[in-house]
Short mmCIF file of C-alpha atoms in Angstrom, two decimals:
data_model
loop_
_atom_site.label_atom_id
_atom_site.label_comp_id
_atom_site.label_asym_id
_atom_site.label_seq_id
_atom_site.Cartn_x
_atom_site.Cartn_y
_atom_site.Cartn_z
CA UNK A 213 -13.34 -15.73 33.26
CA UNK A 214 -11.57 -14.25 30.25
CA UNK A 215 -12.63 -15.70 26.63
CA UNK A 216 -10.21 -16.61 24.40
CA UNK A 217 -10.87 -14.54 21.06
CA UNK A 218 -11.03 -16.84 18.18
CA UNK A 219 -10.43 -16.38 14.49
CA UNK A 220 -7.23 -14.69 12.78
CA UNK A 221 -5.61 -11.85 14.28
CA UNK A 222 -6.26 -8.36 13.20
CA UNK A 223 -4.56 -6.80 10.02
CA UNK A 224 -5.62 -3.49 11.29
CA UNK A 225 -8.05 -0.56 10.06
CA UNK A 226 -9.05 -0.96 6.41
CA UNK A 227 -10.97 0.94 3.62
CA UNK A 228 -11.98 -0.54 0.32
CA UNK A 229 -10.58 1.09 -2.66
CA UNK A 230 -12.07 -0.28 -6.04
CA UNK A 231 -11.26 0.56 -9.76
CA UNK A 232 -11.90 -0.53 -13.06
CA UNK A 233 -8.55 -1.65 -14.57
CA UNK A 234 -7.52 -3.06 -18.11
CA UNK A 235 -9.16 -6.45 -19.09
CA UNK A 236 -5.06 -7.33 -19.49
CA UNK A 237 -4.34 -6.57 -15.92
CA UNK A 238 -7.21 -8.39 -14.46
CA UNK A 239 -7.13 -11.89 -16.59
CA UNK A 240 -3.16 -11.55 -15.72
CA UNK A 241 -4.18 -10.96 -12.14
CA UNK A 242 -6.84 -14.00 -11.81
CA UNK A 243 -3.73 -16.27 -13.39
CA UNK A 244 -1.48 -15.27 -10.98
CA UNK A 245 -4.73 -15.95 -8.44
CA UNK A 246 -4.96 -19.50 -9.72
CA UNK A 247 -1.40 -20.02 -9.95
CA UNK A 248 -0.51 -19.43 -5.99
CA UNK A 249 -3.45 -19.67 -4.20
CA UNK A 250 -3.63 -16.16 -3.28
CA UNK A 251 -6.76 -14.40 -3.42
CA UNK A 252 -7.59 -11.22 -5.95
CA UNK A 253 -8.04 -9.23 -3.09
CA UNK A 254 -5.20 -9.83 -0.71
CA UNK A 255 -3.14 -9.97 -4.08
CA UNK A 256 -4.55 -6.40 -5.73
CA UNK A 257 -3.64 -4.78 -1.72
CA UNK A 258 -0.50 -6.31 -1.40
CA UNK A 259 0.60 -4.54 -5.35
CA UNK A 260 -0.73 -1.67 -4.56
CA UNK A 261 1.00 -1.28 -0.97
CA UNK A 262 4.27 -2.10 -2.86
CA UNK A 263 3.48 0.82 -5.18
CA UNK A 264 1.68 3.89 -4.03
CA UNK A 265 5.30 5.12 -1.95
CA UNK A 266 6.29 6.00 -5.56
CA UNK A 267 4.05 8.50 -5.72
CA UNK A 268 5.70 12.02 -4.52
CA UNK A 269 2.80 13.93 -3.05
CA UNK A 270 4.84 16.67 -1.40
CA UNK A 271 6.34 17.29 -4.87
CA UNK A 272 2.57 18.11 -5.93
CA UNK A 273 1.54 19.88 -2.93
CA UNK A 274 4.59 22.03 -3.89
CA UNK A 275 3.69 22.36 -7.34
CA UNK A 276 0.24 23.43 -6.61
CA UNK A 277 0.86 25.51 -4.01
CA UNK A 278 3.61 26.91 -6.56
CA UNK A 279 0.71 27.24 -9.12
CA UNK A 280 -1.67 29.13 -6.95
CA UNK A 281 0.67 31.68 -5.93
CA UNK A 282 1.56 31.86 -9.96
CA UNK A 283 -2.04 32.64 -10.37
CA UNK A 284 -2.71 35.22 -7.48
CA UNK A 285 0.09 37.36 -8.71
CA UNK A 286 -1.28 37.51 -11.99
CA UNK A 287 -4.48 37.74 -10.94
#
């Protein structure tokens, strides 16, 4: 006989990622907690989701692979 799993479905593999940020940042954060019912957590992974596909990482890995040939010729 098969058990039914219980409890909310999976959101998939996680890793926590923790920084110190402005005092700003988090007092406007635990408003916006307080204001919609939305935890800091979900809230903090949900921004930063939005966010970190601005950052252009095969622009740096160009850049420094640019760089290190820069400094082996001169080398």
């Amino acid at each position: 006989m098969k058990r039914n799993r219980g409890g909310r479905p999976s959101k998939g593999e996680r890793r926590y990622v923790n920084a110190p940020v402005s005092l700003a940042a988090a007092e406007k954060l635990e408003r916006y907690s307080e204001l919609t019912g939305e935890g800091k957590g979900p809230a903090m992974a949900r921004i930063f989701e939005a966010h970190i596909d601005e950052l252009n990482l095969e622009a740096l890995e160009d850049q420094l692979s640019l760089s290190l040939h820069n400094d082996e010729q001169t080398a």
